[in-house]
């Protein structure tokens, strides 16, 4: 009984592993975002990631490489004369055994022996012709006769194995009845195919055929179309094998095939079947061929199987290339891939399928009005969070804290309290307010002096003293079972908060062609996205405006900027960008202006009074003057100005230094990888030490922690 209930465990074979973890989209989304910011469409970026794969994920390119390698091995390992070589070996054996028998047979007439030896000596060089000439030879040796009969049996099994996989093994040591059954099957099959060509067949016809001959079809087709598909694929591969042979090999084989089972009617039935299959499945590759260069000979059946494998590999190569219109990972035939490369390859492909589907279903990609895929706001937020993590890592140990203008305004609670004053909007401290009322009520009965009352401290008692006396007063009030406590204005205390300055931030990013040409395009976009994510998720009270400036400037939202393609845009119009930044500052008169300028070139264009753009290189003095004038206007708003200089151009360095000194601003010359950290750090400020980083990223300062 114990044996009956023992459990056996093995690999799960019912499809995808139900316990496998879900696909990780973070790496894919980050890679896609990088490509999009470099100017690639999201659809193409997704395709590129699926091609390359991830850190622990095999990509389509690797699978395609393995497919190509297996195809190369098949053609370089094999040749197609395996059956011809086997026939030649059997023929040589038969002739040798016959010569031995003639030499041993002393009872044979010398004239008869000489005639037979002459016939053997004069056999044609062609194996097929020799086999045909010996068809009527009266063999004296039983071993020779058996070897010759093996030739006919081998040919019969090989030509059948070409059309029906496994038939070579199935008919080994077959009897005449077995061969008759195969011949009857071919006749019935051709009748079924011809009825199907005319449209006169029924499912019952197919069922009757399978009931009679189903043991010869291990694929177990369910209808005539499935039967046709398997037969046509095999027959087309057999034809491609013939096409791959040399003319001499093909002629030899066709001649030998007439000796199959010693029955020419077999080849007639097979030719009839091939004609039917060609007519019913003209889309199969009937005319192709391969060049085989190896030393391992293939028989007709095995060669046909190799040609089928090559056809499968070609299909897989096309599916994995995903180069046709409307290509999807679902197009990859996982069963075929497992058959050719193993289960692990199918698992890798299935994971890529799930990844593609998850990217489409998760909301990270969406169709625009033009039908093209685009990154959704959800994807932008996720990508921004990833960039912030990178920024936080680079900022670890740096300094950064925003300036405080005043204390006591609305903001984060500091933990202290104070009496309410007219005009206060801070939240009440309910516990202390009620305690004050209880203490006051108790004091009105003569215990007020014992409480260290408000008068003694000017209305601001020590916290510890208030807690202790408040507790006693509350106990006394409870003992006296007072039904309620009446509040007065002087009982009310409010929570003190640390001030949080609202910032009005203008991020000006250079989008002239030099930014793209010198590899600064993507770092610029990453910086803008990181700052946009930080402000939109952690400092929602701040107003950020992204301004791009090339030949002219324009305000952009983050989606427009990240999708912006590099253009050959002559001009760096800092003047126009500063005009837009000052307009932004005017709209937020009570906020602290912050001006951040990322550029790799001096101003070379400006706006004329009529709105036209004037371009000049080297920079015209008027262009410089216009830019300086708008920078002075920003300084009048009280803007904190930081220039981020990219590149090592001495002229740009001198210009930026002079501009910064003019408005008491700063100049930062970061490496490209540190640009995001430099801009975010400047936004957060650099007036007091950063306290720590927490969890995935964080910034400790007067604005509190921002954590992702």
XYZ file of C-alpha atoms in Angstrom:
708
model
C 0.000 0.000 0.000
C 2.858 2.354 0.809
C 4.381 1.713 -2.597
C 1.079 2.577 -4.278
C 0.975 6.062 -2.694
C 4.575 7.068 -3.309
C 4.888 10.348 -5.186
C 7.161 10.896 -8.162
C 8.433 14.293 -9.171
C 9.729 15.567 -12.455
C 10.009 18.656 -14.606
C 6.693 20.379 -15.310
C 5.719 19.704 -18.921
C 2.271 21.268 -19.165
C 3.384 24.546 -20.766
C 4.982 27.629 -19.171
C 6.160 27.175 -15.603
C 3.213 28.361 -13.446
C 5.619 29.197 -10.603
C 8.001 31.259 -12.732
C 8.355 34.891 -11.578
C 6.733 37.557 -13.751
C 8.939 39.231 -16.322
C 10.871 42.252 -15.065
C 9.979 45.305 -17.116
C 12.348 47.726 -15.369
C 15.421 46.832 -17.426
C 13.446 46.728 -20.663
C 11.782 50.074 -19.995
C 15.100 51.709 -19.137
C 16.716 50.412 -22.334
C 13.707 51.458 -24.437
C 13.739 54.909 -22.837
C 17.419 55.362 -23.689
C 16.755 54.493 -27.324
C 13.719 56.795 -27.493
C 15.707 59.704 -26.083
C 18.366 59.021 -28.707
C 15.732 59.507 -31.400
C 14.499 55.944 -31.936
C 10.777 55.240 -32.110
C 9.367 53.251 -29.161
C 8.338 50.410 -31.500
C 11.854 50.108 -32.876
C 13.382 50.551 -29.416
C 11.290 47.659 -28.126
C 12.394 45.541 -31.086
C 16.038 46.405 -30.384
C 15.729 45.312 -26.753
C 14.065 42.045 -27.767
C 16.908 41.507 -30.228
C 19.699 42.210 -27.734
C 18.073 40.768 -24.626
C 18.911 41.786 -21.077
C 21.505 40.996 -18.461
C 19.932 37.622 -17.683
C 17.718 37.252 -20.725
C 18.698 35.715 -24.054
C 17.708 37.910 -27.000
C 16.483 37.163 -30.493
C 19.941 37.751 -31.995
C 21.448 34.976 -29.889
C 18.652 32.566 -30.801
C 19.039 33.490 -34.482
C 22.792 32.904 -34.220
C 22.187 29.423 -32.833
C 19.705 28.699 -35.630
C 22.244 29.794 -38.255
C 24.975 27.733 -36.584
C 22.878 24.568 -36.625
C 21.982 25.120 -40.278
C 25.648 25.540 -41.144
C 26.542 22.350 -39.251
C 23.910 20.340 -41.140
C 25.190 21.385 -44.553
C 28.883 21.105 -43.682
C 28.630 17.741 -41.914
C 26.559 15.775 -44.438
C 26.429 14.812 -48.088
C 23.568 13.231 -50.026
C 25.170 10.113 -51.461
C 24.541 7.933 -48.420
C 22.030 5.672 -50.182
C 24.225 5.379 -53.279
C 27.193 4.402 -51.111
C 25.139 1.797 -49.250
C 23.898 0.336 -52.524
C 27.444 0.250 -53.893
C 28.706 -1.529 -50.783
C 25.938 -4.151 -51.034
C 26.602 -4.570 -54.754
C 30.350 -5.050 -54.185
C 29.551 -7.589 -51.461
C 27.192 -9.498 -53.741
C 29.716 -9.610 -56.601
C 32.546 -10.670 -54.259
C 30.506 -13.460 -52.704
C 29.470 -14.629 -56.169
C 33.103 -14.736 -57.349
C 34.041 -16.772 -54.281
C 31.249 -19.226 -54.978
C 32.267 -19.589 -58.632
C 35.850 -20.303 -57.583
C 34.768 -22.944 -55.039
C 32.201 -24.760 -57.216
C 34.246 -27.529 -58.890
C 31.124 -29.202 -60.266
C 30.244 -26.231 -62.465
C 30.876 -26.455 -66.186
C 33.990 -24.491 -67.100
C 32.195 -22.746 -69.957
C 29.348 -21.652 -67.672
C 31.851 -20.433 -65.073
C 33.782 -18.450 -67.650
C 30.564 -16.882 -68.976
C 29.455 -15.821 -65.482
C 32.882 -14.428 -64.610
C 32.891 -12.478 -67.854
C 29.467 -11.003 -67.012
C 30.711 -9.938 -63.565
C 33.940 -8.528 -65.001
C 32.067 -6.429 -67.565
C 29.516 -4.815 -65.220
C 28.980 -1.129 -65.988
C 30.805 1.440 -63.829
C 27.453 2.983 -62.972
C 26.050 1.418 -59.798
C 22.488 1.841 -61.033
C 23.257 0.236 -64.387
C 25.071 -2.634 -62.690
C 22.149 -3.271 -60.334
C 19.756 -3.181 -63.288
C 21.901 -5.588 -65.338
C 22.066 -8.067 -62.470
C 18.284 -8.067 -62.032
C 18.003 -11.248 -64.136
C 21.287 -12.834 -63.005
C 21.014 -16.351 -61.584
C 23.001 -16.089 -58.389
C 24.985 -19.158 -57.407
C 25.860 -17.857 -53.924
C 23.077 -17.560 -51.352
C 25.024 -14.772 -49.589
C 25.333 -12.879 -52.865
C 21.624 -13.311 -53.582
C 20.777 -12.027 -50.084
C 23.005 -8.960 -50.507
C 21.365 -8.181 -53.838
C 17.887 -8.585 -52.346
C 18.937 -6.207 -49.585
C 19.607 -3.608 -52.262
C 16.010 -3.762 -53.467
C 14.684 -3.802 -49.915
C 16.894 -0.844 -48.926
C 15.783 1.158 -51.951
C 12.135 0.440 -51.243
C 12.405 1.490 -47.605
C 14.425 4.597 -48.498
C 12.027 5.916 -51.146
C 9.111 5.351 -48.773
C 11.030 6.983 -45.905
C 11.421 10.029 -48.111
C 7.638 10.548 -48.076
C 6.697 8.937 -44.753
C 9.042 9.586 -41.830
C 10.025 6.421 -39.942
C 8.993 4.051 -42.731
C 12.580 2.805 -43.183
C 12.643 1.389 -39.659
C 9.016 0.272 -39.744
C 9.546 -1.890 -42.839
C 12.826 -3.461 -41.766
C 12.509 -7.236 -42.141
C 9.044 -6.633 -43.609
C 7.132 -9.465 -45.194
C 5.424 -9.486 -48.555
C 2.134 -8.864 -46.739
C 3.596 -5.717 -45.132
C 4.698 -4.421 -48.519
C 1.293 -5.205 -49.979
C -0.322 -3.206 -47.161
C 1.866 -0.197 -47.981
C 0.993 -0.489 -51.657
C -2.705 -0.608 -50.805
C -2.293 2.444 -48.528
C -0.693 4.430 -51.360
C -3.544 3.542 -53.688
C -6.191 4.546 -51.122
C -4.278 7.731 -50.284
C -4.132 8.831 -53.894
C -7.870 8.225 -54.263
C -8.519 10.389 -51.163
C -6.229 13.168 -52.437
C -7.836 13.171 -55.867
C -11.316 13.387 -54.343
C -10.076 16.291 -52.228
C -8.725 18.056 -55.332
C -12.208 17.848 -56.832
C -13.903 18.868 -53.580
C -15.840 15.593 -53.400
C -14.328 14.218 -50.196
C -15.978 14.196 -46.774
C -14.747 13.842 -43.229
C -16.106 10.305 -43.312
C -13.771 9.496 -46.222
C -10.844 10.660 -44.125
C -12.033 8.777 -41.038
C -12.402 5.577 -43.086
C -8.881 6.005 -44.468
C -7.393 6.518 -40.991
C -9.319 3.575 -39.573
C -7.741 1.373 -42.220
C -4.204 2.837 -42.424
C -3.827 5.031 -39.325
C -1.020 2.890 -37.880
C 1.219 4.169 -40.720
C 0.679 7.807 -39.669
C 2.090 8.359 -36.149
C 1.378 12.104 -36.443
C -2.306 11.205 -36.006
C -3.787 13.941 -38.215
C -7.375 14.968 -37.383
C -8.525 15.860 -40.888
C -7.413 15.718 -44.481
C -5.819 19.184 -44.352
C -3.516 18.195 -41.487
C -2.632 15.051 -43.392
C -1.929 17.107 -46.500
C 0.308 19.556 -44.618
C 2.566 16.859 -43.185
C 2.765 14.911 -46.460
C 3.405 17.981 -48.595
C 6.167 19.284 -46.309
C 7.912 15.916 -46.436
C 7.459 15.510 -50.196
C 8.725 19.026 -50.882
C 11.800 18.295 -48.749
C 12.362 15.097 -50.766
C 12.201 17.105 -53.980
C 14.643 19.678 -52.609
C 17.001 16.816 -51.757
C 16.899 15.620 -55.357
C 17.456 19.190 -56.530
C 20.507 19.396 -54.259
C 22.186 16.388 -55.894
C 24.471 16.529 -58.861
C 22.987 15.522 -62.204
C 24.915 12.235 -62.078
C 23.722 11.417 -58.563
C 20.157 12.267 -59.466
C 20.216 10.071 -62.570
C 21.739 7.177 -60.607
C 19.139 7.460 -57.882
C 16.174 7.678 -60.223
C 17.391 4.601 -62.057
C 17.981 2.686 -58.821
C 14.530 3.639 -57.515
C 12.957 1.475 -60.191
C 14.432 -1.521 -58.362
C 12.679 -0.604 -55.076
C 11.127 -3.748 -53.676
C 11.566 -5.125 -57.193
C 8.281 -3.406 -58.055
C 8.221 -0.431 -60.495
C 4.570 0.117 -59.511
C 5.781 1.615 -56.184
C 7.461 4.534 -57.951
C 4.369 5.069 -60.077
C 2.203 5.375 -56.944
C 4.692 7.787 -55.348
C 4.871 9.917 -58.495
C 1.070 10.054 -58.551
C 1.048 11.128 -54.901
C 3.659 13.859 -55.562
C 1.532 15.247 -58.388
C -1.496 15.440 -56.117
C 0.478 17.104 -53.332
C 1.997 19.674 -55.680
C -1.461 20.597 -56.924
C -2.955 20.810 -53.433
C -0.019 22.615 -51.755
C 1.673 24.755 -54.422
C 2.983 27.135 -51.726
C 5.535 24.627 -50.483
C 9.128 25.051 -51.665
C 9.335 22.449 -54.440
C 12.184 24.035 -56.401
C 14.798 24.898 -53.781
C 18.041 23.116 -53.055
C 21.051 23.088 -50.750
C 24.761 22.569 -51.115
C 26.082 19.831 -48.841
C 29.845 19.651 -48.358
C 30.395 17.192 -45.494
C 31.695 13.676 -45.363
C 28.777 12.003 -43.565
C 26.500 10.405 -46.127
C 22.745 10.600 -45.757
C 20.209 8.107 -46.945
C 17.116 9.251 -48.774
C 14.937 9.289 -45.659
C 17.540 10.895 -43.408
C 18.430 13.387 -46.118
C 14.791 14.349 -46.478
C 14.621 14.789 -42.698
C 17.680 17.063 -42.803
C 16.080 19.107 -45.585
C 12.962 19.411 -43.422
C 15.134 20.558 -40.522
C 16.759 23.135 -42.763
C 13.321 24.364 -43.858
C 12.305 24.637 -40.181
C 15.495 26.534 -39.397
C 14.850 28.915 -42.301
C 11.338 29.554 -40.990
C 12.700 30.184 -37.511
C 15.360 32.544 -38.860
C 12.659 34.626 -40.525
C 10.455 34.571 -37.414
C 13.342 35.552 -35.136
C 14.472 38.325 -37.478
C 11.088 40.063 -37.011
C 11.901 42.098 -40.115
C 8.542 41.891 -41.859
C 5.592 44.219 -41.383
C 3.436 43.544 -38.337
C 5.969 41.131 -36.837
C 5.205 39.954 -33.305
C 6.958 37.588 -30.932
C 3.841 35.428 -31.054
C 4.878 34.533 -34.621
C 7.768 32.422 -33.301
C 6.859 28.732 -33.413
C 7.910 27.550 -29.941
C 7.364 23.853 -30.735
C 9.570 24.109 -33.800
C 12.188 26.036 -31.819
C 12.199 23.410 -29.070
C 12.538 20.671 -31.679
C 15.541 22.322 -33.327
C 17.376 24.026 -30.438
C 15.994 22.366 -27.310
C 13.583 23.290 -24.550
C 15.806 26.032 -23.095
C 15.626 28.009 -26.339
C 11.841 27.713 -26.346
C 11.752 28.982 -22.747
C 13.891 31.996 -23.726
C 11.602 32.776 -26.647
C 8.477 32.362 -24.506
C 9.932 34.832 -21.974
C 10.499 37.334 -24.763
C 6.905 36.811 -25.880
C 5.682 37.501 -22.358
C 7.926 40.548 -22.120
C 6.586 42.017 -25.348
C 3.002 41.326 -24.280
C 3.604 42.812 -20.832
C 5.068 45.980 -22.354
C 1.996 46.381 -24.540
C -0.535 45.468 -21.837
C 1.057 47.317 -18.916
C 0.291 50.753 -20.288
C 3.942 51.690 -20.834
C 3.404 51.893 -24.589
C 0.365 53.362 -26.292
C -0.747 54.146 -29.817
C -0.747 57.792 -30.821
C -3.260 59.402 -33.159
C -0.899 58.612 -36.022
C -0.932 54.906 -35.106
C 2.678 54.827 -33.895
C 3.668 53.475 -30.506
C 4.722 56.057 -27.917
C 5.893 56.037 -24.332
C 2.930 56.660 -22.058
C 3.016 59.044 -19.073
C 3.229 55.947 -16.883
C 6.368 54.877 -18.734
C 7.828 58.365 -18.426
C 7.283 58.289 -14.658
C 8.861 54.855 -14.351
C 11.816 55.904 -16.484
C 12.184 59.110 -14.480
C 12.305 57.111 -11.252
C 15.041 54.948 -12.689
C 17.021 58.038 -13.661
C 16.557 59.512 -10.190
C 18.034 56.382 -8.652
C 21.080 56.848 -10.828
C 21.253 60.535 -9.913
C 20.990 59.696 -6.216
C 23.863 57.250 -6.463
C 26.035 59.871 -8.117
C 25.026 62.532 -5.592
C 25.768 60.304 -2.596
C 28.116 62.216 -0.312
C 27.597 65.530 -2.081
C 26.119 68.588 -0.438
C 22.763 70.047 -1.204
C 20.039 71.941 0.623
C 17.535 74.536 -0.463
C 17.532 77.985 1.099
C 15.063 78.853 3.892
C 13.479 82.278 3.735
C 11.431 82.139 6.959
C 10.197 79.841 9.734
C 6.632 79.376 10.780
C 5.035 79.356 7.333
C 3.125 76.397 5.981
C 5.364 73.385 5.559
C 6.567 70.290 7.362
C 5.852 70.018 11.173
C 8.960 70.691 13.270
C 7.644 69.055 16.469
C 7.365 72.337 18.449
C 4.170 74.270 19.307
C 3.310 77.878 20.151
C 0.198 79.888 21.165
C -2.086 80.775 18.308
C -1.826 84.317 16.956
C -4.137 86.181 14.652
C -3.479 85.204 11.047
C -1.957 81.796 11.798
C -3.011 79.025 9.386
C -1.000 76.168 10.916
C -2.876 73.129 12.243
C -3.890 73.031 15.885
C -2.101 70.838 18.370
C -5.288 69.331 19.785
C -3.653 67.570 22.750
C -1.954 70.691 24.061
C -4.999 72.866 23.376
C -7.295 70.626 25.418
C -4.665 70.289 28.141
C -4.419 74.068 28.392
C -8.194 74.293 28.817
C -8.220 71.588 31.490
C -5.381 73.280 33.380
C -7.179 76.619 33.156
C -10.421 75.144 34.508
C -8.526 73.476 37.344
C -6.726 76.717 38.135
C -9.988 78.607 38.393
C -10.761 76.474 41.491
C -7.548 77.494 43.201
C -5.047 75.136 41.595
C -3.877 77.501 38.899
C -0.808 78.571 40.812
C 0.278 74.968 41.168
C 0.237 74.437 37.463
C 3.026 76.841 36.680
C 0.388 78.759 34.768
C 0.558 80.656 31.566
C 1.020 84.035 33.261
C 4.241 82.907 34.886
C 5.741 81.891 31.581
C 4.224 84.544 29.387
C 1.907 81.985 27.824
C 4.835 79.747 26.720
C 5.608 77.054 29.310
C 8.247 74.368 29.054
C 7.018 71.267 27.379
C 7.938 68.980 30.219
C 6.287 71.194 32.802
C 3.090 71.459 30.785
C 2.916 67.719 30.348
C 3.307 67.064 34.037
C 0.920 69.721 35.320
C -1.495 69.049 32.511
C -1.623 65.419 33.579
C -2.398 66.335 37.188
C -5.039 68.895 36.153
C -6.680 66.354 33.888
C -6.757 63.840 36.722
C -8.304 66.385 39.084
C -10.864 67.354 36.467
C -11.729 63.682 36.045
C -12.048 63.249 39.795
C -14.484 66.144 39.907
C -16.413 64.489 37.031
C -16.761 67.666 35.027
C -19.054 66.972 32.068
C -17.156 69.220 29.574
C -14.282 71.674 29.102
C -14.891 75.045 27.489
C -12.130 76.226 25.127
C -10.948 79.810 24.887
C -8.773 81.482 22.287
C -5.795 81.679 24.620
C -5.939 77.879 25.123
C -5.218 77.185 21.460
C -1.727 76.137 20.435
C -0.615 75.471 16.875
C 2.099 73.233 15.430
C 5.165 75.044 14.244
C 6.322 74.155 10.730
C 9.467 74.718 8.754
C 9.089 77.000 5.818
C 9.125 75.531 2.347
C 10.019 77.969 -0.349
C 8.116 77.563 -3.573
C 10.479 77.601 -6.509
C 9.861 78.710 -10.056
C 12.342 76.692 -12.090
C 13.335 77.258 -15.700
C 15.560 74.550 -17.213
C 17.081 75.765 -20.474
C 18.596 72.967 -22.590
C 20.665 73.511 -25.696
C 19.233 71.537 -28.649
C 21.608 72.763 -31.346
C 23.114 70.096 -33.590
C 26.452 70.130 -31.744
C 24.707 68.580 -28.734
C 23.742 65.538 -30.785
C 26.970 65.470 -32.777
C 29.151 65.355 -29.645
C 27.074 62.725 -27.815
C 25.326 65.107 -25.397
C 21.786 64.596 -26.694
C 20.748 61.681 -24.511
C 22.413 62.949 -21.273
C 20.566 66.250 -21.784
C 17.221 64.456 -22.080
C 17.977 62.191 -19.125
C 18.717 65.261 -17.035
C 15.471 66.972 -18.012
C 13.445 63.831 -17.306
C 15.092 63.285 -13.909
C 14.444 66.883 -12.813
C 10.879 66.778 -14.151
C 10.195 63.541 -12.244
C 11.700 64.919 -9.031
C 9.603 68.094 -9.112
C 6.367 66.439 -10.263
C 6.520 63.695 -7.625
C 8.283 65.270 -4.627
C 8.025 69.053 -4.918
C 4.661 69.547 -6.547
C 4.467 73.139 -5.337
C 7.396 74.110 -7.562
C 6.726 75.264 -11.120
C 9.071 73.778 -13.713
C 9.283 74.897 -17.310
C 11.446 73.090 -19.881
C 12.790 75.364 -22.602
C 14.783 74.069 -25.548
C 16.873 76.447 -27.604
C 18.525 75.885 -30.936
C 18.074 78.390 -33.754
C 15.047 79.549 -31.766
C 13.618 78.563 -28.391
C 10.358 76.933 -27.425
C 8.607 75.671 -24.315
C 8.216 71.878 -24.327
C 6.562 69.326 -22.088
C 8.679 66.369 -21.089
C 7.103 63.994 -23.632
C 7.977 66.363 -26.486
C 11.530 66.823 -25.283
C 12.292 63.126 -24.791
C 10.934 62.330 -28.266
C 12.745 65.251 -29.933
C 14.913 64.196 -32.881
C 18.291 65.781 -33.464
C 18.222 68.284 -36.312
C 20.806 70.262 -38.222
C 19.819 73.477 -36.520
C 22.327 76.321 -36.950
C 22.183 78.661 -34.022
C 22.197 78.763 -30.228
C 19.486 81.261 -29.326
C 20.091 81.846 -25.620
C 18.412 85.254 -25.934
C 15.062 83.730 -26.926
C 15.343 81.055 -24.206
C 15.962 83.694 -21.520
C 12.977 85.675 -22.774
C 10.745 82.639 -22.224
C 12.316 81.952 -18.825
C 11.645 85.528 -17.642
C 8.050 85.243 -18.836
C 7.777 82.114 -16.664
C 9.193 83.987 -13.661
C 6.675 86.808 -14.113
C 3.806 84.309 -13.896
C 4.998 83.221 -10.416
C 5.881 86.469 -8.616
C 5.876 84.907 -5.130
C 8.127 81.958 -5.974
C 11.900 81.770 -5.792
C 13.214 81.916 -9.380
C 15.774 79.253 -10.297
C 17.477 79.459 -13.691
C 19.402 76.390 -14.919
C 21.145 76.622 -18.305
C 22.687 73.579 -20.032
C 24.710 74.486 -23.141
C 27.783 73.570 -25.127
C 28.135 76.723 -27.212
C 28.133 80.495 -27.164
C 25.009 82.342 -28.360
C 25.007 82.573 -32.151
C 21.436 83.737 -32.802
C 18.897 86.122 -31.318
C 15.404 87.432 -31.935
C 15.044 90.658 -33.862
C 12.303 93.139 -32.804
C 10.135 91.875 -35.680
C 10.392 88.287 -34.391
C 12.812 87.069 -37.045
C 15.862 85.051 -36.038
C 19.281 86.552 -36.754
C 22.217 84.115 -36.990
C 25.896 84.923 -36.936
C 29.033 82.913 -36.374
C 31.312 83.913 -34.744
C 28.848 85.430 -32.263
C 27.810 88.972 -33.156
C 28.177 91.583 -30.371
C 24.463 92.358 -30.700
C 23.607 88.680 -30.060
C 25.738 88.756 -26.904
C 24.174 92.040 -25.802
C 20.636 90.714 -26.177
C 21.482 87.602 -24.146
C 23.168 89.684 -21.423
C 20.178 92.005 -21.217
C 17.749 89.139 -20.600
C 20.112 87.576 -18.081
C 20.138 90.887 -16.190
C 16.334 90.832 -16.227
C 16.406 87.371 -14.649
C 18.758 88.674 -11.957
C 16.302 91.487 -11.189
C 13.701 88.816 -10.444
C 16.159 87.431 -7.908
C 16.869 84.271 -9.917
C 19.513 81.890 -8.677
C 21.484 81.175 -11.849
C 23.601 78.122 -12.617
C 25.305 77.461 -15.955
C 26.215 73.889 -16.870
C 29.024 74.105 -19.392
C 29.530 71.061 -21.617
C 32.736 70.674 -23.552
C 36.165 72.233 -23.262
C 35.853 75.164 -25.665
C 37.948 78.027 -24.154
C 35.756 80.721 -25.740
C 32.635 79.172 -24.222
C 34.371 78.894 -20.846
C 35.281 82.592 -20.825
C 31.801 83.645 -21.899
C 30.016 81.484 -19.309
C 32.333 82.654 -16.503
C 31.656 86.286 -17.334
C 27.897 85.734 -17.523
C 27.868 83.938 -14.168
C 29.933 86.624 -12.433
C 27.582 89.268 -13.756
C 24.574 87.810 -11.904
C 26.436 86.219 -8.965
C 25.684 82.823 -10.433
C 27.640 79.629 -10.608
C 29.310 77.579 -13.320
C 29.410 73.782 -13.241
C 31.395 71.825 -15.828
C 30.252 68.225 -15.250
C 31.153 65.082 -17.058
C 28.270 63.886 -19.238
C 27.506 61.008 -16.885
C 27.273 63.471 -13.987
C 25.108 66.049 -15.724
C 21.844 64.826 -14.176
C 23.340 64.754 -10.674
C 24.783 68.241 -11.144
C 21.478 69.769 -12.289
C 19.381 68.044 -9.616
C 21.952 68.955 -6.982
C 21.872 72.583 -8.066
C 18.088 72.604 -7.875
C 18.189 71.188 -4.358
C 20.886 73.702 -3.416
C 24.347 73.535 -1.945
C 24.184 75.656 1.216
C 24.335 72.952 3.909
C 25.401 69.298 4.072
C 23.179 66.549 2.756
C 22.227 64.381 5.698
C 21.986 60.941 4.084
C 20.494 58.826 1.377
C 17.776 56.425 2.345
C 16.258 53.345 0.711
C 16.644 53.400 -3.076
C 17.360 57.129 -3.190
C 16.714 60.063 -0.915
C 17.689 63.609 -0.132
C 17.805 64.980 3.416
C 17.494 68.715 3.821
C 15.125 71.407 4.857
C 12.590 70.199 2.281
C 12.416 66.828 4.024
C 13.170 63.433 2.464
C 12.301 62.544 -1.052
C 12.244 58.826 -1.461
C 11.470 56.582 -4.417
